[in-house]
Short mmCIF file of C-alpha atoms in Angstrom, two decimals:
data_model
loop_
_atom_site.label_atom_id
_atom_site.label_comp_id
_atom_site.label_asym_id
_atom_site.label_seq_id
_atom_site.Cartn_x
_atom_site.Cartn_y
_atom_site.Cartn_z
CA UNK E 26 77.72 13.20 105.21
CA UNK E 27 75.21 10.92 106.99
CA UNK E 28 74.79 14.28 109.32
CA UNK E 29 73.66 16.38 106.59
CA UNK E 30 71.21 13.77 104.91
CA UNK E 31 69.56 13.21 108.22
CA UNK E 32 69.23 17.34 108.53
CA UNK E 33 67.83 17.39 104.60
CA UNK E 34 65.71 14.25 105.55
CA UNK E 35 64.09 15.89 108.40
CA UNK E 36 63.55 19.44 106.41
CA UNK E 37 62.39 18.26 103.61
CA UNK E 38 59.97 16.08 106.14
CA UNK E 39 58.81 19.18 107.21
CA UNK E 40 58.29 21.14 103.56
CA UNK E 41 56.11 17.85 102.62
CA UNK E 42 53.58 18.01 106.06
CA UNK E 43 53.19 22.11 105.10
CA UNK E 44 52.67 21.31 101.30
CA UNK E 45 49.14 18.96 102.63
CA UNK E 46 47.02 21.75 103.51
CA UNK E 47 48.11 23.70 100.20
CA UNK E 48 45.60 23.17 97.42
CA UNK E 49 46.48 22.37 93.66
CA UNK E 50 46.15 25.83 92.67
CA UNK E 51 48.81 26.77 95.46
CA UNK E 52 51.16 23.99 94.70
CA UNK E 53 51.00 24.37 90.72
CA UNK E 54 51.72 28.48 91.42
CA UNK E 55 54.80 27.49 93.89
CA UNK E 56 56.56 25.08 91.24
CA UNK E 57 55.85 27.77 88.52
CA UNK E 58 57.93 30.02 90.86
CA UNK E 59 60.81 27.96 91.74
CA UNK E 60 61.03 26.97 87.73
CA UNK E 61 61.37 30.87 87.18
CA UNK E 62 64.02 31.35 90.00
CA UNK E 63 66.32 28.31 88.58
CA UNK E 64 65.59 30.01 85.16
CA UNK E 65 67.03 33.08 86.78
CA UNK E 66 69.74 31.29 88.68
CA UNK E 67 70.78 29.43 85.35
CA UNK E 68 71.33 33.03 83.56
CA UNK E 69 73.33 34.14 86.24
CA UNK E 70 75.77 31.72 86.03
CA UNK E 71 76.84 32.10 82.39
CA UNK E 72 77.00 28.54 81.82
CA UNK E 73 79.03 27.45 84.79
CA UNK E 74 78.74 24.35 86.87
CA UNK E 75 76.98 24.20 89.94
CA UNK E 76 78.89 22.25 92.55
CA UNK E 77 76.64 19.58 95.14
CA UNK E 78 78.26 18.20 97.85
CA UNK E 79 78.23 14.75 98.25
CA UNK E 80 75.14 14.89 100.62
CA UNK E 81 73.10 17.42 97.80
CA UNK E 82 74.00 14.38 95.38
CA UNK E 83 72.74 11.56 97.31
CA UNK E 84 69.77 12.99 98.21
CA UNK E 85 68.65 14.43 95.39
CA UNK E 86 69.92 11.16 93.32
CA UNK E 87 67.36 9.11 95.94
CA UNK E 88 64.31 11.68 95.54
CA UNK E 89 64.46 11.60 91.62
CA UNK E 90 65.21 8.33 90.91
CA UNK E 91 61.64 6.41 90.98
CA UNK E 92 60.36 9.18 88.16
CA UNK E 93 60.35 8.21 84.70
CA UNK E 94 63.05 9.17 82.68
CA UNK E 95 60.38 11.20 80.21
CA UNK E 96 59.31 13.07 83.70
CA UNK E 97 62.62 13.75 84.35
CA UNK E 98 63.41 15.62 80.58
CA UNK E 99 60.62 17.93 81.48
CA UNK E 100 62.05 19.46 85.02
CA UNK E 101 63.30 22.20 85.13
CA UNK E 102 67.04 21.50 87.09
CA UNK E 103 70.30 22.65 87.63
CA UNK E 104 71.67 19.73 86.31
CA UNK E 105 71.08 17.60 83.30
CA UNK E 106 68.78 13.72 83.85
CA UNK E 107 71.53 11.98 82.70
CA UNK E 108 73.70 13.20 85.70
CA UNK E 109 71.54 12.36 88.30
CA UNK E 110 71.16 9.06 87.24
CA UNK E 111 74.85 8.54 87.44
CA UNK E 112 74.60 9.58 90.63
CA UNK E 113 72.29 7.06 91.80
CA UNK E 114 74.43 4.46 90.03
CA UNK E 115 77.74 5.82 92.07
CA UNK E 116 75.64 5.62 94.93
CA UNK E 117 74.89 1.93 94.96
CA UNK E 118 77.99 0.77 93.50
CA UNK E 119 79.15 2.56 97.05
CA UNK E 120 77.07 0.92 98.85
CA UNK E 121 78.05 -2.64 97.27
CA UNK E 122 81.89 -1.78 97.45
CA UNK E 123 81.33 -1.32 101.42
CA UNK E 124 79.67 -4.61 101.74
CA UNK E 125 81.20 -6.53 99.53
CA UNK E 126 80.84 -9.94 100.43
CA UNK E 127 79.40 -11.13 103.90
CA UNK E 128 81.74 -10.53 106.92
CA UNK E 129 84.16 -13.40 107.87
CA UNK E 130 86.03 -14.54 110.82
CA UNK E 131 89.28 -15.29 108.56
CA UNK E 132 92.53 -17.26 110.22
CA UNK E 133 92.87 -16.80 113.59
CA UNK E 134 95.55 -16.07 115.55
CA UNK E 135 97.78 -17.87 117.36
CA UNK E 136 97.43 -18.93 121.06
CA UNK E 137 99.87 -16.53 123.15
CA UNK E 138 100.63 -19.51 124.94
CA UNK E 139 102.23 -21.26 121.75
CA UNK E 140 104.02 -18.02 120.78
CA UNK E 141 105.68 -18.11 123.94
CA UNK E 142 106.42 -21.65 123.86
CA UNK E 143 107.88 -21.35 120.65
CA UNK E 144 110.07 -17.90 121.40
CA UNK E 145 111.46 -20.26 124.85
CA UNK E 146 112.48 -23.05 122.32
CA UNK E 147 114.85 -20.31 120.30
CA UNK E 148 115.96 -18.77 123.15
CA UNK E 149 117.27 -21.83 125.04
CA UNK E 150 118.16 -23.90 121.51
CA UNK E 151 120.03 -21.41 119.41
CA UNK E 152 121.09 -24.22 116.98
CA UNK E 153 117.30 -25.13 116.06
CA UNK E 154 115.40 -23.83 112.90
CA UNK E 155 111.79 -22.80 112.40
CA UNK E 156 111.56 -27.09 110.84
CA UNK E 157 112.88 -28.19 114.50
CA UNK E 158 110.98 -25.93 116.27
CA UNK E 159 108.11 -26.81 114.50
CA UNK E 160 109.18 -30.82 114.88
CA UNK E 161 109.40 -30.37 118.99
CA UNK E 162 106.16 -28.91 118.70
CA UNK E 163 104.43 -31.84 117.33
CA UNK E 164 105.79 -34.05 119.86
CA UNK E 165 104.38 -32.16 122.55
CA UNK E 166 101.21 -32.42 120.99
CA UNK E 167 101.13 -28.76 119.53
CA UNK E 168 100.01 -28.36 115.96
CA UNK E 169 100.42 -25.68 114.13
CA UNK E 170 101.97 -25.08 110.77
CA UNK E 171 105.66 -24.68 110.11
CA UNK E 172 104.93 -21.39 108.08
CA UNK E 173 103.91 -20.17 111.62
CA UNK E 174 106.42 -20.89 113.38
CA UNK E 175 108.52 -19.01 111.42
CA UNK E 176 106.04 -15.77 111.03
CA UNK E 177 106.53 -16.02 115.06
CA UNK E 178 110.27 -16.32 114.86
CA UNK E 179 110.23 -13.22 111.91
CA UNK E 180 108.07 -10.95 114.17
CA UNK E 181 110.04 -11.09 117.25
CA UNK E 182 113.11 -10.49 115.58
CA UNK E 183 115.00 -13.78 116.06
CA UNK E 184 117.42 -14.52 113.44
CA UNK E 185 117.66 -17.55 111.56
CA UNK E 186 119.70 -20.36 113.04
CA UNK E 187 122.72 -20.21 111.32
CA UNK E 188 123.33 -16.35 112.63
CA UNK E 189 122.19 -17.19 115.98
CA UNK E 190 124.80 -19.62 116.39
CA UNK E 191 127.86 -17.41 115.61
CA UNK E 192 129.63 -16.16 118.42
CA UNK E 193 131.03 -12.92 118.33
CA UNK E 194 134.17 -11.89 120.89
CA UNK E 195 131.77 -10.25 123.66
CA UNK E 196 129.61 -12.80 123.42
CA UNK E 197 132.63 -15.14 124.35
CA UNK E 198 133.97 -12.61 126.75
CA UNK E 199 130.57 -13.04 128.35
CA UNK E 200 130.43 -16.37 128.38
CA UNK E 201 133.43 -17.70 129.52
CA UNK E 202 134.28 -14.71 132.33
CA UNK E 203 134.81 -16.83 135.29
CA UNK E 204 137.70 -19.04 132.97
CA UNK E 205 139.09 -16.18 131.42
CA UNK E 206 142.61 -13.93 132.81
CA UNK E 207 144.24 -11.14 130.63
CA UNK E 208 148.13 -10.93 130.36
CA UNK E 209 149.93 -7.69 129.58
CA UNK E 210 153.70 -6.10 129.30
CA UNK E 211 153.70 -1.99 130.07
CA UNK E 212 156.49 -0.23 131.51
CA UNK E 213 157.84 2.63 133.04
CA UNK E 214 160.60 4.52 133.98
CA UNK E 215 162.29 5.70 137.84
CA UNK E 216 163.52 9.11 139.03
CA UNK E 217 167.24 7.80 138.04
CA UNK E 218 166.19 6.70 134.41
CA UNK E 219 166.01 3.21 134.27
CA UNK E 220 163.28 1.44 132.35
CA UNK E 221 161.56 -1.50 133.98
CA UNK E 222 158.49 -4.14 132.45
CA UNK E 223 155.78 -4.71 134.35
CA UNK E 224 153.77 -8.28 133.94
CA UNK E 225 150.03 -7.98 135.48
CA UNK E 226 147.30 -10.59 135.35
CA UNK E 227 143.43 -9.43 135.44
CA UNK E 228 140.78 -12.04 136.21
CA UNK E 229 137.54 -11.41 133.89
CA UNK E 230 135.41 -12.29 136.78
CA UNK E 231 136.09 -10.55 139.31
CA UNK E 232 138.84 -8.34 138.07
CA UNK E 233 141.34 -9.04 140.80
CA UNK E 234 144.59 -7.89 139.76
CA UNK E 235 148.19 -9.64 140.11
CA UNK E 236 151.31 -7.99 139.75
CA UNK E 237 153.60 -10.59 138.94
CA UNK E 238 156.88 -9.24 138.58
CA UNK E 239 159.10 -5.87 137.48
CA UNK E 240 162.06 -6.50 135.63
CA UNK E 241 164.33 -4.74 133.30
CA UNK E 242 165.50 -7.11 131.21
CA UNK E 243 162.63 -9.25 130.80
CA UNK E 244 164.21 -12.52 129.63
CA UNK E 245 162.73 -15.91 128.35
CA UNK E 246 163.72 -17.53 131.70
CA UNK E 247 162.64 -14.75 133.41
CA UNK E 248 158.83 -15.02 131.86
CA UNK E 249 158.71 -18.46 132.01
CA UNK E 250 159.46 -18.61 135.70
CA UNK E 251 156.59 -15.70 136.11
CA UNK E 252 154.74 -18.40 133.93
CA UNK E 253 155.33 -20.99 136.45
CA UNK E 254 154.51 -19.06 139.61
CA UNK E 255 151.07 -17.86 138.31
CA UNK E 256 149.86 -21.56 137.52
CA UNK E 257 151.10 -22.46 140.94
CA UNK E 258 149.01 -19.46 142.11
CA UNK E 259 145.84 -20.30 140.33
CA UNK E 260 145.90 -23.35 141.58
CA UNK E 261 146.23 -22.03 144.92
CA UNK E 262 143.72 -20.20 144.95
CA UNK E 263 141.04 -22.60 142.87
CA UNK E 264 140.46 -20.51 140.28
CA UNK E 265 139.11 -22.43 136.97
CA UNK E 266 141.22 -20.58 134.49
CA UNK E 267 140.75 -22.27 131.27
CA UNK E 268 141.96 -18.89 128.81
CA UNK E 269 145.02 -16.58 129.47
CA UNK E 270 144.38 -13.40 126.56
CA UNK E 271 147.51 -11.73 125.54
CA UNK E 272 148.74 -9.59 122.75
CA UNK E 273 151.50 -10.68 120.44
CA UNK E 274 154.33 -8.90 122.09
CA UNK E 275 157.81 -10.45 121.28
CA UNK E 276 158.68 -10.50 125.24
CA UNK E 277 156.33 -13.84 125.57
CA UNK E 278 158.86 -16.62 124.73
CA UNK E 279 157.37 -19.96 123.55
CA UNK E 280 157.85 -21.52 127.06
CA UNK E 281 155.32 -19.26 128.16
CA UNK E 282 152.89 -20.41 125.97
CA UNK E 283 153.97 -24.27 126.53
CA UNK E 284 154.14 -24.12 130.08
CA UNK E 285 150.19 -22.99 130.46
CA UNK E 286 149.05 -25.39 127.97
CA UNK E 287 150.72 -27.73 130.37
CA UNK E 288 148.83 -26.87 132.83
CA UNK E 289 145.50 -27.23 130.42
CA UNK E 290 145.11 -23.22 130.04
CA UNK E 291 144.50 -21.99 126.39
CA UNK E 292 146.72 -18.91 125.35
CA UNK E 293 144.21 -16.48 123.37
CA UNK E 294 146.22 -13.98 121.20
CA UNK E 295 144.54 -10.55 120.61
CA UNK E 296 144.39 -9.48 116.65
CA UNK E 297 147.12 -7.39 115.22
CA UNK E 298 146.79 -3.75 116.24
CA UNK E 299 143.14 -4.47 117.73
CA UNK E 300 143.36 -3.42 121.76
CA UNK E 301 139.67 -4.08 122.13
CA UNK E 302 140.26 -7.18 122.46
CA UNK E 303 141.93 -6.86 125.96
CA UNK E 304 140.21 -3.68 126.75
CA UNK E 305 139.91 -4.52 130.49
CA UNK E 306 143.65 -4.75 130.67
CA UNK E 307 144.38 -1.98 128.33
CA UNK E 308 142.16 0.09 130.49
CA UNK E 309 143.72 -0.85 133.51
CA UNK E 310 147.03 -0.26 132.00
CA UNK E 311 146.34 3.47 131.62
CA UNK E 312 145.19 4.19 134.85
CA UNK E 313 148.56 2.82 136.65
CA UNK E 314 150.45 4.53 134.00
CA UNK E 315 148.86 7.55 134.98
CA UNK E 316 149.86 6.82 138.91
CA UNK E 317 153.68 6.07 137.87
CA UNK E 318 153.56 9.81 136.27
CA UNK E 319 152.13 10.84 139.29
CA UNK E 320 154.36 9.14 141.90
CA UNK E 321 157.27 7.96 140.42
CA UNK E 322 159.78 4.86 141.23
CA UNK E 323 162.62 6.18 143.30
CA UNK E 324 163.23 2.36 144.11
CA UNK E 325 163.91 0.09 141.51
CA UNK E 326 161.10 -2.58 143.31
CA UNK E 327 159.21 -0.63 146.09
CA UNK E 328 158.15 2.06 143.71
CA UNK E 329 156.52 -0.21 141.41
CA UNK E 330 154.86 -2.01 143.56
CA UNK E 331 153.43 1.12 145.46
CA UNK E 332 152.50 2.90 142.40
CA UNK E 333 150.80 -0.19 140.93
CA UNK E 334 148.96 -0.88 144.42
CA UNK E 335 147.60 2.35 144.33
CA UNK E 336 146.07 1.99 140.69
CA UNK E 337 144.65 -0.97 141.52
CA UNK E 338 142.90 0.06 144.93
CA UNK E 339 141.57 2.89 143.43
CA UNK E 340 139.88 0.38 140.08
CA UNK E 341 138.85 -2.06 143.06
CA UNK E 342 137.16 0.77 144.75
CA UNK E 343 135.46 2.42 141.50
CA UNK E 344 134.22 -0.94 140.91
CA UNK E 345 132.80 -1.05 144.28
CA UNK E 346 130.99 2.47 143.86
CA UNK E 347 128.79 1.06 140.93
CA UNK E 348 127.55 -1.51 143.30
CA UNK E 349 127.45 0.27 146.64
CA UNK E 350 125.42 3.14 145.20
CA UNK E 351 127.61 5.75 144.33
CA UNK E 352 129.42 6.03 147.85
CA UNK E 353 132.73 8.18 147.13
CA UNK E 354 136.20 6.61 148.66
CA UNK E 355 137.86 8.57 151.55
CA UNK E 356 141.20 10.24 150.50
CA UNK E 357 142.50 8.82 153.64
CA UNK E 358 141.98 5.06 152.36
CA UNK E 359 143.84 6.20 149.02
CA UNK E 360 146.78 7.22 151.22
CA UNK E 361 147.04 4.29 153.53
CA UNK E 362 147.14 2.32 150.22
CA UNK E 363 149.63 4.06 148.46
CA UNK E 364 152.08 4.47 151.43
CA UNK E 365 150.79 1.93 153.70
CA UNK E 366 152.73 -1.01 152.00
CA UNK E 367 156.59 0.80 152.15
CA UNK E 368 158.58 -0.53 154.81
CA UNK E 369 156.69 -3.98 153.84
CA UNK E 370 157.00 -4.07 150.19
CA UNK E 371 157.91 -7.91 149.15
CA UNK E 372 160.28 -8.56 146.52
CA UNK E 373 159.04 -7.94 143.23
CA UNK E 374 159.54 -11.59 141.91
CA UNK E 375 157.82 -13.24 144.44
CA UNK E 376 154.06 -13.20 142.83
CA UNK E 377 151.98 -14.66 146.00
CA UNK E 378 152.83 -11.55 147.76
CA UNK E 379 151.47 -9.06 144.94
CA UNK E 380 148.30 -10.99 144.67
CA UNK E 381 145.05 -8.44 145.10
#
């Protein structure tokens, strides 16, 4: 728009500077003309609207506005007085609605140095509202207003206290790994049909595995003794077990349970029919299941224990591949570990000797 009145602005410019050397005679014969061609123009149309564009209307709303409305009756024009006076009216209420009021600076932001301060003190204080935020702001000298403190807290995305504090299973998981072992029955079957239970430990950590015993009939002595051995292990060994996870199967007998609380170890039991909650052991689980199928027991102890070294090299070394960059295992290391071990298999109950 501003384009096309600065074109009409210069041509009409131009018309006025060739209309100064024209004499009255000239000038009064030229508007007599263009009266006749709107005339014509008008009786063309049948009585149909004439459509300006906005440019048209501004300028010709600006060149007829200083006349006198009595000078104005008397043209002869495509449209009526009355309308071109509204558009000169539309025209400065435009103007005014543009520039309303004067420009002003309004509220300004806040310093990125305070939104970062105040994004630190929810991150490392998940129990503090926006009101304590804004409280340990004052007494390091920073005002601003509690109402921005929590516009900060809204616009990153932090929840409000009261969610940020609960603590969902992962987030446990996470944050007690390096006091937390998983406890799990599974069993399988030898070559001459006999079905034996399997009792393996997984640290969270680091997930070193422990085999601690193969039994088929898997007795409450039996399990508490296993209980026994893998305190006297952990203690061995220094680890800072403070949670045992295990599922509610009926083969834990309440000395199991007693004997690590003795020995200041929470027992953790998974939800009914929810094997997410031990998926690191369930996972595990599957994979030495699927290397029993694969090689199974011909010895009621040695096959076990081969079968179950060889799942748990090859987890050790796919956990090692994610960290090595992607470095495949030899099939010659997979061998050595699954035969390696036969003449030198330990007995079964003895857990020290399983340890990974």
């Amino acid at each position: 728009m501003l384009f096309r009145l600065a074109y009409l602005g210069v041509t009409s410019a131009l018309a006025l500077l060739r209309l100064l050397p024209m004499s009255d005679r000239d000038k009064d014969t030229e508007i007599l003309a263009l009266r006749h061609q709107i005339v014509i123009l008008q009786r063309q149309l049948h009585g149909d609207r004439v459509r300006f564009t906005s440019a048209d209307r501004a300028w010709l709303a600006a060149l007829l506005h200083p006349l006198p409305r009595g000078v104005l009756n008397h043209l002869r024009l495509l449209v009526r007085p009355d309308t071109v006076l509204r558009w000169h009216r539309d025209l400065i209420a435009r103007q005014h609605a543009r520039h309303p009021r004067p420009h002003q600076a309004g509220r300004p932001r806040t310093v990125r140095s305070v939104r970062r301060l105040v994004l630190r003190l929810a991150r490392e204080n998940s129990t503090w509202g926006y009101r304590r935020i804004h409280g340990e702001l004052l007494v390091l000298g920073v005002k601003v207003a509690a109402s921005t403190v929590w516009e900060i807290l809204h616009q990153a995305g932090v929840d409000p206290a009261a969610e940020r504090t609960t603590s969902t299973w992962a987030t446990f998981l996470r944050a007690q790994a390096q006091a937390v072992v998983v406890a799990d029955f599974f069993e399988t079957t030898t070559l001459t049909g006999a079905r034996l239970y399997v009792l393996a430990v997984i640290d969270h950590a680091t997930r070193r595995i422990r085999i601690l015993g193969a039994t088929a009939h898997p007795t409450a002595a039996w399990v508490a003794q296993i209980a026994r051995n893998l305190v006297m292990d952990l203690e061995d060994a220094g680890c800072p077990v403070k949670y045992l996870i295990r599922d509610r199967d009926g083969k834990y007998p309440a000395a199991f349970d007693t004997i690590l609380t003795g020995a200041g170890i929470t027992v953790v039991r998974t939800g009914v029919r929810i094997p997410r909650m031990n998926a690191i052991m369930e996972r595990w689980v599957r994979t030495c299941r699927h290397e029993l199928r694969r090689r199974p027991a011909v010895h009621a102890d040695a096959g076990v224990v081969i079968s179950a070294r060889v799942a748990r090299h090859r987890s050790m070394v796919l956990r090692s591949v994610g960290k090595a960059g992607w470095s495949k295992p030899s099939l010659s290391s997979l061998k050595r570990c699954s035969f390696g071990a036969l003449g030198s298999a330990a007995p079964i109950g003895d857990s020290s000797s399983h340890a990974a």
